[in-house]
């Protein structure tokens, strides 16, 4: 099972990094989503894997449970990563509407504007 | 701590408090402003006077507050002889300068600002001389650099002022940075940052291997501040400041800070060979060089500036000698230099003020026109020349005496000869100051007809001139102060005797030679000047600016390379570097043996894994057709949710699946406004490179996760499991962690989410009001629209589902504390239910039925969560402590209440508000882009079509 999760994390990371390295905003956002999946699963997995041991206390039994702490951390991380994606999407739309292109890299011509300090 | 220490602390802080006053008082007029600026200075002087008797009796007054004890930083002050001397100088001259500046500044100069800067600077200087902690001293040291920058650049309209201020800041600031390094080394050698401890461990410091680096770094700080060769060039350029500033900074305070530091550190650092060769040599060179240049300067203030450089060199040289007698001479000369130099600067300011020029070549004959000023200037300048019966003579004799028996690399002649040469030029420029400004016939081509200024303006220099004569005639008056200050410098009790006549000594002959030679040089000044002007010499300002320009070019070059605007490149570098670091850590530290057995892989999991891997592959391959990639992305999210279910994380699964839904909706909406396809623009090579980077990163992360999962680690989770029910009153441990154990984190996180929602709203508003808004209005989106935008089936289904969805949301919310669910999930579920309405029935139709603003919802959420947390205070518990209990009322089954529920309500509202605000903002763009609004639930009524068909047939 560990191999399955670890390989899934690896595949998600690889896909995410590849897409983040693309030159347009949309693939970068997709890549970041994949990377968020990878990171969330990674943090979750740091609490060790367990099957059928949810951290819901059993009043009547002396059961063992999986690690609840990474789950709590990941839960908020999932929601926050949605917020981040939303902000990025908005910035991407704004940049596209303003500049007419959704390239993520600043071109040389745009960079070589007159230094306002000088 | 006794009364003395309280007074000391108040005294050190008074100027800073006082700095707040002038800005207000200027409204009450210039006299009131000057008076109220003088008050803190006078008060501080009085306090110093109260403390003085104890210090003169040999006591050291100390005051200490711990500030950051972990760093060895404490706000501690102490006052000994040296501190007393300098504090007296700073406050005394400060007071005179406040008086002088009142008359000097013209009506157009913002006087409140000037006095604020001045007091700020005064406080910083006072802090330097009173600090008993070298870290605190460094803070004040940097403060003097900053506040002197403001003072030098006070006349903001003059380019010279701005350039001079920048140069002073660059040079002294750079020295200050070096000094920080030196002080830290020093503190590490001694094991304490307390000055008292450091001064007591001179032997330990000098025998340390780190002595030389520490010494060099600290001296760099002192030399730059005190304008020693080769850093002397900033001081003359700082003369672009108003004259009161020059008089203050360059006679008594700023430039003396470096000298003070060398004197302060004398017991700890001085006495070694390297100290002598660095400090004495630099001092000697500076003294001669400054004196020579001063003779050929035509600007009165420039002449005085280079003379200051020369005298600072003299002081540095004396401290470099490292003998107690030289320390006495240095301390005495500090006092004397202060009196005559401050008077001279003020005189130069008066001349400038009255004659509207400071150019010696345009002056002359002023003795008849302004006799009082001329008398003051002459007395001070004669003292500067070292003419007998003035105080400058006494300390210069002592200096020459010390120089006369100093060997420099076994050579007995070089130091005395150069010292005499310095003294000779000093006589020459001092006499030139007198004769070329005040002497000679009255001219009729002054830019302005000069006459003596009002009493207030010459009062300060006159007082100083009186001191010059008094000390010159009766040196025993200064003896107690010199004794106590010199003893503090040397770290041992000294008993010097200051007298006018020392008998026929080598120093007397050197003095005579200097005076005679000086007169000769003055007489042949004209031809000398011509030669000097014709000779090529390096221009310090040009060199400085060249260096600055090259440094700027270098940093631009580095920025260009590392920060060229290509985000892909940063990400690539970052990824490769992270993987490399991870690999380095792995190969360096090694890993322990596996402690866990692998769990079995059931076939169904294998299917899910396969779907996920294929999904990632498909997204990567098809990412150019954006819509398709998006659909596949949702498969990955579903597979991850399924994984969470299988691996005992029901809460995560719920959250993931609802976030997934919302994210896809958001991206679908966004796709409406951006291109639907990604063009192919990266070359095969680039893609191959990215592929390799991605593969390496994926392999690394996967391997890390795999190794990590098969080894046990110590966790704190046991605590949460044990205390969840007893302490938090809930059996869903994840939820209890969120709302109780780590409630503070959650509180922060919902605020972040709320802010993200507001950012999106703000961005959208800014966008619609800008040029992009106009572009949007002119873009035709109709071709993308389906003819049947609001299908009947969907409208009916969503409306039926709405109450059910809300009920499910409430149910999930309520059970959250004990079973999977909670505020986060409930918020998302209800958000999805609402979004469905937007999608099915249209933006306008839904918007009309919305009663609560989403912004308000975010605000209420955060406030409710915060108030719940604060409610714990009422019970005397810390923020966010939860309480719970059970209610049992038949026939209803027993149920639990918990304050955590209210906190979760806050979470719920914030999440709902933020998510809705984000998607609402996006849909508003659509509205702006000319999308029509349907007022009816369905804009395509099949009945119409049937009617139409029937009508047409």
XYZ file of N, CA and C in Angstrom, chain A residues 1-31 33-59 64-108 111-112 115 118, chain B residues 560 564-568 571-572 575 596-601 605 609 612-613 616 619-620 623 626 629-630 633 636-637 640 644 646-652 655-656 659-660 662-663 666-667 670-671 673-675 678-679 681-682 687 690-691 693-694 697-698 701-702 704-706 708-713 715-717 720-721 724-725 730-734 737-738 749 752-753 756 760 763-764 767 771-772 775-776 818-820 824 915 918 922 925:
642
model
N 0.830 -1.216 0.000
C 0.000 0.000 0.000
C 0.862 1.263 0.000
N 1.911 1.229 0.828
C 2.807 2.383 0.890
C 3.392 2.702 -0.485
N 3.717 1.631 -1.200
C 4.303 1.827 -2.533
C 3.303 2.529 -3.440
N 2.038 2.146 -3.300
C 0.990 2.759 -4.126
C 0.914 4.260 -3.841
N 0.861 4.588 -2.538
C 0.721 6.006 -2.181
C 1.966 6.777 -2.599
N 3.151 6.193 -2.309
C 4.386 6.912 -2.641
C 4.491 7.127 -4.145
N 4.135 6.099 -4.929
C 4.253 6.284 -6.372
C 3.229 7.304 -6.857
N 2.036 7.291 -6.234
C 1.034 8.302 -6.622
C 1.561 9.704 -6.336
N 2.193 9.861 -5.169
C 2.759 11.177 -4.843
C 3.806 11.563 -5.885
N 4.658 10.588 -6.225
C 5.714 10.864 -7.203
C 5.129 11.270 -8.546
N 4.122 10.524 -9.009
C 3.530 10.822 -10.326
C 2.873 12.201 -10.298
N 2.149 12.492 -9.205
C 1.488 13.805 -9.105
C 2.528 14.914 -9.116
N 3.624 14.717 -8.376
C 4.660 15.750 -8.341
C 5.256 15.949 -9.728
N 5.592 14.824 -10.368
C 6.228 14.944 -11.682
C 5.309 15.687 -12.646
N 4.031 15.266 -12.679
C 3.087 15.939 -13.565
C 2.953 17.412 -13.217
N 2.874 17.689 -11.906
C 2.719 19.075 -11.455
C 3.907 19.922 -11.857
N 5.113 19.410 -11.610
C 6.303 20.201 -11.938
C 6.369 20.453 -13.433
N 6.073 19.420 -14.217
C 6.144 19.604 -15.673
C 5.179 20.703 -16.117
N 3.967 20.659 -15.583
C 2.989 21.660 -16.013
C 3.345 23.057 -15.488
N 3.898 23.118 -14.293
C 4.277 24.430 -13.753
C 5.372 25.056 -14.616
N 6.177 24.198 -15.246
C 7.252 24.733 -16.083
C 6.760 25.182 -17.453
N 5.479 25.031 -17.747
C 4.952 25.485 -19.049
C 4.930 27.017 -19.079
N 4.631 27.538 -20.266
C 4.802 28.980 -20.459
C 3.496 29.768 -20.362
N 2.354 29.073 -20.197
C 1.086 29.796 -20.144
C 0.449 29.649 -18.772
N -0.410 30.582 -18.444
C -0.959 30.619 -17.082
C -1.813 29.398 -16.772
N -2.618 28.960 -17.726
C -3.561 27.891 -17.396
C -2.868 26.581 -17.027
N -1.912 26.109 -17.848
C -1.197 24.893 -17.430
C -0.487 25.061 -16.084
N 0.013 26.262 -15.812
C 0.684 26.481 -14.536
C -0.308 26.282 -13.396
N -1.542 26.783 -13.590
C -2.557 26.601 -12.532
C -2.892 25.122 -12.367
N -3.030 24.429 -13.506
C -3.279 22.981 -13.425
C -2.136 22.299 -12.682
N -0.912 22.689 -13.012
C 0.254 22.085 -12.370
C 0.257 22.334 -10.875
N -2.348 22.765 -9.062
C -3.364 21.907 -8.451
C -2.790 20.511 -8.223
N -2.096 19.990 -9.239
C -1.493 18.658 -9.077
C -0.491 18.662 -7.930
N 0.307 19.729 -7.855
C 1.296 19.810 -6.778
C 0.603 19.871 -5.418
N -0.527 20.606 -5.345
C -1.254 20.654 -4.065
C -1.723 19.276 -3.661
N -2.262 18.523 -4.646
C -2.651 17.145 -4.333
C -1.469 16.406 -3.736
N -0.343 16.494 -4.431
C 0.836 15.735 -4.010
C 1.239 16.116 -2.592
N 1.286 17.424 -2.335
C 1.724 17.883 -1.018
C 0.739 17.431 0.056
N -0.568 17.575 -0.241
C -1.563 17.174 0.756
C -1.458 15.698 1.077
N -1.354 14.884 0.031
C -1.249 13.444 0.273
C 0.042 13.139 1.030
N 1.094 13.850 0.701
C 2.374 13.614 1.372
C 2.253 13.898 2.871
N 1.672 15.056 3.205
C 1.531 15.391 4.628
C 0.638 14.366 5.312
N -0.435 14.013 4.622
C -1.345 13.013 5.189
C -0.593 11.706 5.444
N 0.232 11.305 4.478
C 0.928 10.026 4.605
C 1.994 10.060 5.692
N 2.435 11.266 6.074
C 3.464 11.342 7.111
C 2.919 10.842 8.444
N 1.595 10.713 8.565
C 1.017 10.160 9.800
C 0.882 8.652 9.740
N 1.530 8.007 8.801
C 1.473 6.553 8.563
C 0.085 6.152 8.039
N 0.107 5.139 7.201
C -1.151 4.694 6.592
C -1.843 3.687 7.499
N -3.150 3.711 7.493
C -3.904 2.740 8.278
C -5.227 2.514 7.586
N -5.702 1.301 7.598
C -6.968 0.992 6.946
C -8.007 0.699 8.031
N -9.170 1.323 7.872
C -10.283 1.067 8.797
C -10.019 1.464 10.241
N -9.225 2.500 10.448
C -8.998 2.978 11.815
C -9.264 4.475 11.899
N -10.453 4.945 11.485
C -10.676 6.396 11.466
C -10.564 6.996 12.865
N -10.102 8.208 12.972
C -9.906 8.806 14.296
C -11.212 9.306 14.898
N -12.221 8.450 14.876
C -13.489 8.771 15.528
C -13.543 7.893 16.777
N -13.526 8.526 17.942
C -13.386 7.750 19.168
C -14.585 6.825 19.366
N -14.270 5.630 19.818
C -15.302 4.632 20.063
C -15.527 4.576 21.567
N -16.745 4.986 21.985
C -17.019 5.080 23.412
C -16.934 3.717 24.098
N -7.754 1.061 18.430
C -6.616 1.918 18.067
C -7.047 2.768 16.873
N -6.376 3.908 16.721
C -6.801 4.872 15.707
C -5.610 5.287 14.872
N -5.928 5.837 13.702
C -4.855 6.403 12.890
C -4.512 7.782 13.434
N -3.404 8.329 12.928
C -2.907 9.614 13.432
C -3.825 10.752 12.981
N -4.488 11.464 13.902
C -5.445 12.503 13.473
C -4.778 13.827 13.100
N -3.560 14.061 13.607
C -2.969 15.392 13.464
C -2.705 15.785 12.006
N -2.041 14.920 11.206
C -1.846 15.315 9.796
C -3.166 15.525 9.087
N -4.172 14.764 9.485
C -5.474 14.937 8.828
C -6.028 16.332 9.058
N -5.890 16.804 10.320
C -6.392 18.146 10.615
C -5.617 19.186 9.815
N -4.292 18.985 9.732
C -3.482 19.944 8.975
C -3.872 19.940 7.503
N -4.059 18.741 6.954
C -4.360 18.648 5.526
C -5.747 19.208 5.233
N -6.669 19.013 6.164
C -8.030 19.490 5.922
C -8.027 20.988 5.631
N -7.352 21.737 6.491
C -7.326 23.185 6.227
C -6.495 23.477 4.989
N -5.440 22.667 4.772
C -4.582 22.917 3.600
C -5.390 22.778 2.311
N -6.292 21.813 2.280
C -7.102 21.613 1.071
C -7.931 22.870 0.799
N -8.558 23.385 1.867
C -9.411 24.560 1.682
C -8.573 25.769 1.278
N -7.414 25.930 1.949
C -6.571 27.077 1.619
C -6.058 26.970 0.186
N -5.718 25.758 -0.254
C -5.189 25.643 -1.613
C -6.270 26.003 -2.626
N -7.519 25.765 -2.265
C -8.591 26.244 -3.146
C -8.562 27.769 -3.228
N -8.429 28.409 -2.067
C -8.364 29.872 -2.057
C -7.222 30.368 -2.926
N -6.077 29.700 -2.798
C -4.910 30.112 -3.576
C -5.172 29.963 -5.072
N -5.746 28.804 -5.448
C -6.047 28.589 -6.856
C -6.968 29.691 -7.369
N -7.970 30.029 -6.542
C -8.929 31.041 -6.984
C -8.240 32.378 -7.222
N -7.335 32.761 -6.300
C -6.634 34.037 -6.476
C -5.788 33.989 -7.747
N -5.109 32.860 -7.957
C -4.272 32.747 -9.161
C -5.102 32.856 -10.423
N -6.256 32.190 -10.409
C -7.126 32.235 -11.583
C -7.521 33.671 -11.873
N -7.861 34.382 -10.802
C -8.287 35.773 -10.976
C -7.146 36.608 -11.549
N -5.949 36.398 -11.014
C -4.795 37.152 -11.522
C -4.557 36.810 -12.987
N -4.695 35.515 -13.299
C -4.468 35.098 -14.696
C -5.470 35.769 -15.621
N -6.728 35.796 -15.195
C -7.748 36.444 -16.037
C -7.416 37.920 -16.209
N -7.074 38.558 -15.075
C -6.752 39.987 -15.131
C -5.584 40.240 -16.060
N -4.532 39.416 -15.935
C -3.352 39.621 -16.764
C -3.692 39.425 -18.227
N -4.530 38.403 -18.496
C -4.886 38.151 -19.891
C -5.696 39.303 -20.468
N -6.656 39.791 -19.699
C -7.502 40.864 -20.223
C -6.704 42.150 -20.380
N -5.744 42.362 -19.473
C -4.971 43.609 -19.544
C -3.947 43.581 -20.664
N -3.241 42.445 -20.791
C -2.103 42.446 -21.698
C -2.385 41.687 -22.981
N -3.491 40.966 -23.022
C -3.831 40.254 -24.243
C -3.084 38.954 -24.409
N -2.277 38.583 -23.442
C -1.584 37.299 -23.535
C -1.595 36.655 -22.161
N -1.512 35.323 -22.129
C -1.466 34.683 -20.817
C -0.116 34.017 -20.582
N 0.911 34.593 -21.177
C 2.259 34.075 -20.923
C 2.673 34.393 -19.480
N 3.393 33.465 -18.867
C 3.789 33.727 -17.482
C 5.140 34.440 -17.408
N 5.955 34.293 -18.428
C 7.280 34.915 -18.353
C 7.235 36.320 -18.916
N 7.953 37.238 -18.242
C 8.005 38.607 -18.730
C 9.004 38.648 -19.870
N 8.598 39.208 -20.975
C 9.508 39.224 -22.111
C 10.554 40.300 -21.901
N 11.621 40.196 -22.659
C 12.738 41.128 -22.514
C 12.315 42.568 -22.781
N 10.633 44.030 -19.878
C 11.487 44.197 -18.708
C 12.376 45.428 -18.850
N 12.764 45.738 -20.073
C 13.739 46.807 -20.273
C 13.081 48.167 -20.327
N 14.311 52.829 -16.106
C 14.381 52.738 -14.651
C 13.823 54.026 -14.052
N 16.238 56.333 -11.946
C 17.345 57.067 -12.568
C 16.916 58.429 -13.069
N 19.907 40.803 -13.325
C 19.547 40.433 -14.691
C 19.654 38.920 -14.874
N 15.292 37.433 -14.200
C 15.084 38.000 -15.528
C 13.622 37.996 -15.932
N 12.714 37.721 -14.993
C 11.296 37.789 -15.323
C 10.725 36.480 -15.821
N 11.580 35.467 -16.012
C 11.073 34.188 -16.497
C 10.760 33.288 -15.309
N 9.464 33.201 -14.988
C 9.080 32.418 -13.809
C 9.444 30.950 -14.010
N 9.281 30.457 -15.232
C 9.597 29.049 -15.475
C 11.025 28.745 -15.060
N 11.358 28.528 -11.302
C 10.786 27.279 -10.799
C 11.731 26.123 -11.099
N 12.308 26.140 -12.299
C 13.226 25.066 -12.661
C 14.421 25.049 -11.716
N 13.352 23.879 -8.269
C 13.086 22.446 -8.178
C 14.391 21.664 -8.138
N 8.429 -0.688 9.707
C 7.035 -1.051 9.472
C 6.951 -1.985 8.270
N 6.017 -2.896 8.345
C 5.795 -3.770 7.198
C 4.827 -3.066 6.255
N 4.944 -3.393 4.987
C 4.056 -2.758 4.016
C 2.655 -3.345 4.135
N 1.638 -2.485 3.994
C 0.257 -2.970 4.013
C -0.031 -3.646 2.681
N -0.955 -4.633 2.690
C -1.286 -5.297 1.413
C -2.004 -4.350 0.449
N -1.951 -4.670 -0.825
C -2.605 -3.844 -1.855
C -3.783 -4.618 -2.415
N -7.775 -1.060 -4.992
C -6.847 0.054 -4.834
C -5.965 0.171 -6.070
N -5.429 3.421 -8.320
C -4.086 3.935 -8.587
C -3.884 4.092 -10.088
N -5.642 7.063 -11.373
C -4.975 8.310 -10.998
C -3.756 8.565 -11.878
N -2.934 7.519 -12.057
C -1.729 7.694 -12.866
C -2.102 8.040 -14.304
N -3.179 11.678 -14.424
C -2.072 12.641 -14.460
C -1.449 12.653 -15.846
N -3.672 14.547 -18.205
C -3.645 15.998 -18.023
C -2.378 16.569 -18.653
N -1.255 15.874 -18.436
C 0.005 16.384 -18.985
C -0.042 16.349 -20.509
N -2.827 18.836 -21.997
C -3.033 20.126 -21.331
C -3.251 21.264 -22.314
N -7.591 22.763 -23.124
C -7.735 23.043 -21.708
C -8.970 22.421 -21.089
N -8.421 18.785 -20.313
C -7.510 18.624 -19.179
C -8.267 18.824 -17.860
N -9.188 19.785 -17.896
C -9.929 20.107 -16.682
C -10.811 18.941 -16.252
N -8.721 16.350 -14.759
C -8.240 16.767 -13.443
C -9.221 16.352 -12.349
N -8.703 12.861 -11.105
C -7.613 12.714 -10.135
C -8.105 13.062 -8.735
N -8.852 14.201 -8.647
C -9.361 14.607 -7.343
C -10.261 13.543 -6.741
N -8.268 10.708 -5.356
C -7.621 11.046 -4.085
C -8.638 10.994 -2.953
N -8.528 8.697 0.427
C -8.710 9.165 1.806
C -9.743 8.290 2.529
N -10.439 5.173 1.950
C -9.863 3.858 2.234
C -8.863 3.945 3.386
N -8.121 5.035 3.447
C -7.034 5.138 4.437
C -7.481 5.863 5.704
N -8.711 5.649 6.125
C -9.208 6.103 7.432
C -9.204 7.609 7.603
N -9.537 8.344 6.543
C -9.619 9.783 6.710
C -10.933 10.299 6.137
N -12.060 9.974 6.769
C -13.356 10.368 6.197
C -13.511 11.880 6.079
N -12.964 12.628 7.065
C -13.089 14.091 6.994
C -12.400 14.632 5.760
N -11.204 14.103 5.515
C -10.452 14.582 4.354
C -11.179 14.243 3.069
N -13.970 16.714 2.549
C -13.462 18.029 2.166
C -12.932 18.003 0.743
N -12.145 16.974 0.435
C -11.511 16.911 -0.883
C -12.561 16.893 -1.980
N -14.259 20.352 -2.237
C -13.345 21.356 -2.798
C -13.128 21.088 -4.272
N -13.036 19.794 -4.611
C -12.827 19.408 -5.998
C -13.937 19.984 -6.871
N -15.932 22.515 -6.261
C -15.877 23.965 -6.355
C -14.741 24.403 -7.270
N -13.572 23.742 -7.142
C -12.431 24.140 -7.963
C -12.743 23.977 -9.445
N -14.955 26.655 -10.654
C -14.207 27.904 -10.761
C -13.377 27.936 -12.035
N -12.677 26.834 -12.304
C -11.814 26.813 -13.480
C -12.651 26.842 -14.755
N -13.591 30.312 -15.291
C -12.433 31.102 -15.717
C -12.118 30.853 -17.176
N -12.302 29.614 -17.579
C -11.961 29.242 -18.952
C -12.778 30.032 -19.970
N -13.105 33.114 -20.057
C -12.500 34.417 -20.388
C -11.097 34.311 -20.944
N -10.514 33.137 -20.895
C -9.141 33.020 -21.407
C -9.154 32.031 -22.550
N -8.072 31.987 -23.331
C -8.061 31.097 -24.507
C -8.345 29.653 -24.116
N -3.934 25.952 -25.469
C -2.589 26.458 -25.222
C -1.774 26.245 -26.485
N -1.208 27.319 -27.046
C -0.410 27.120 -28.260
C 0.882 26.369 -27.933
N 4.524 26.278 -27.971
C 5.612 27.239 -28.223
C 6.959 26.795 -27.684
N 6.985 25.817 -26.770
C 8.310 25.416 -26.291
C 8.879 24.360 -27.231
N 11.104 20.933 -23.740
C 10.170 20.008 -23.126
C 10.895 18.805 -22.541
N 12.390 19.931 -19.285
C 11.364 20.010 -18.243
C 10.927 18.621 -17.812
N 10.842 17.721 -18.807
C 10.447 16.359 -18.486
C 11.443 15.714 -17.542
N 13.510 17.268 -15.468
C 13.392 17.917 -14.146
C 12.199 17.342 -13.402
N 11.060 17.235 -14.117
C 9.836 16.758 -13.480
C 10.017 15.323 -13.012
N 12.183 15.249 -9.940
C 11.457 15.744 -8.770
C 10.449 14.710 -8.290
N 9.734 14.090 -9.250
C 8.737 13.093 -8.884
C 9.376 11.894 -8.203
N 10.517 12.891 -4.672
C 9.425 13.032 -3.709
C 8.835 11.681 -3.368
N 8.650 10.853 -4.400
C 8.085 9.527 -4.172
C 8.982 8.713 -3.245
N 11.145 9.803 -1.135
C 11.096 10.382 0.213
C 9.852 9.895 0.960
N 8.707 9.964 0.260
C 7.461 9.545 0.902
C 7.532 8.068 1.284
N 8.090 7.265 0.390
C 8.156 5.827 0.627
C 9.042 5.534 1.849
N 9.818 7.476 4.217
C 9.237 8.049 5.434
C 8.146 7.145 5.992
N 7.310 6.624 5.078
C 6.136 5.869 5.537
C 6.512 4.543 6.178
N 7.659 4.008 5.804
C 8.017 2.692 6.336
C 8.801 2.792 7.639
N 8.918 3.999 8.184
C 9.645 4.135 9.445
C 8.768 4.829 10.472
N 8.869 4.351 11.703
C 8.073 4.956 12.761
C 8.745 6.231 13.243
N 7.922 7.179 13.598
C 8.462 8.418 14.175
C 7.679 8.720 15.447
N 5.363 10.849 17.621
C 4.382 11.894 17.326
C 3.757 12.386 18.626
N 3.097 13.523 18.510
C 2.376 14.048 19.663
C 0.899 13.712 19.542
N 0.561 12.860 18.571
C -0.858 12.612 18.313
C -1.526 11.865 19.447
N -3.518 14.089 21.589
C -4.795 14.531 21.036
C -5.854 13.444 21.160
N -5.447 12.200 20.890
C -6.412 11.102 20.982
C -6.888 10.926 22.428
N -9.071 14.229 23.538
C -10.106 14.771 22.676
C -11.476 14.733 23.366
N -11.793 13.589 23.938
C -13.126 13.465 24.531
C -13.204 14.170 25.875
N -15.456 16.040 22.217
C -15.884 15.541 20.930
C -15.178 14.236 20.634
N -15.831 13.377 19.855
C -15.164 12.122 19.563
C -14.555 12.101 18.165
N -14.848 13.107 17.319
C -14.135 13.210 16.045
C -12.862 14.008 16.310
N -11.745 13.280 16.450
C -10.520 13.925 16.909
C -10.049 15.000 15.932
N -10.232 14.729 14.633
C -9.779 15.721 13.643
C -10.507 17.045 13.865
N -9.336 18.759 17.026
C -8.045 19.430 16.805
C -8.281 20.777 16.117
N -9.166 20.760 15.124
C -9.397 21.986 14.349
C -10.018 23.089 15.192
N -6.462 30.498 9.646
C -6.706 30.001 8.297
C -8.007 30.538 7.710
N -7.328 33.920 6.504
C -6.626 33.899 5.212
C -7.610 33.654 4.079
N -8.481 32.692 4.294
C -9.452 32.372 3.252
C -10.352 33.566 2.968
N -8.476 36.019 0.986
C -8.375 35.591 -0.415
C -9.649 35.961 -1.159
N -9.943 38.673 -4.334
C -10.541 38.381 -5.635
C -11.606 39.421 -5.972
N -9.767 42.601 -6.892
C -9.132 42.479 -8.211
C -10.170 42.613 -9.305
N -11.299 41.963 -9.078
C -12.353 41.993 -10.080
C -12.853 43.418 -10.269
N -10.358 45.445 -12.055
C -10.276 45.010 -13.443
C -11.406 45.612 -14.272
N -8.895 49.405 -18.146
C -8.989 49.202 -19.606
C -9.527 47.815 -19.960
N -9.246 46.833 -19.051
C -9.716 45.480 -19.324
C -11.244 45.440 -19.379
N -12.364 46.393 -22.759
C -12.085 45.310 -23.688
C -13.159 44.222 -23.568
N -13.516 43.934 -22.302
C -14.512 42.908 -22.052
C -15.828 43.239 -22.741
N -18.535 15.094 16.538
C -18.412 13.697 16.940
C -18.210 12.737 15.768
N -18.671 13.141 14.578
C -18.545 12.263 13.419
C -17.957 13.089 12.285
N -17.545 12.426 11.220
C -16.969 13.195 10.099
C -17.897 14.325 9.665
N -15.992 23.338 7.893
C -15.369 23.446 6.568
C -16.219 22.728 5.519
N -15.972 31.343 -0.460
C -16.150 30.580 -1.705
C -17.162 31.266 -2.603
N -15.800 34.433 -4.230
C -14.875 34.167 -5.334
C -15.643 33.876 -6.616
N -16.291 36.092 -10.268
C -16.062 35.616 -11.632
C -17.318 35.741 -12.485
N -17.987 39.152 -13.879
C -17.278 39.515 -15.102
C -18.107 39.112 -16.313
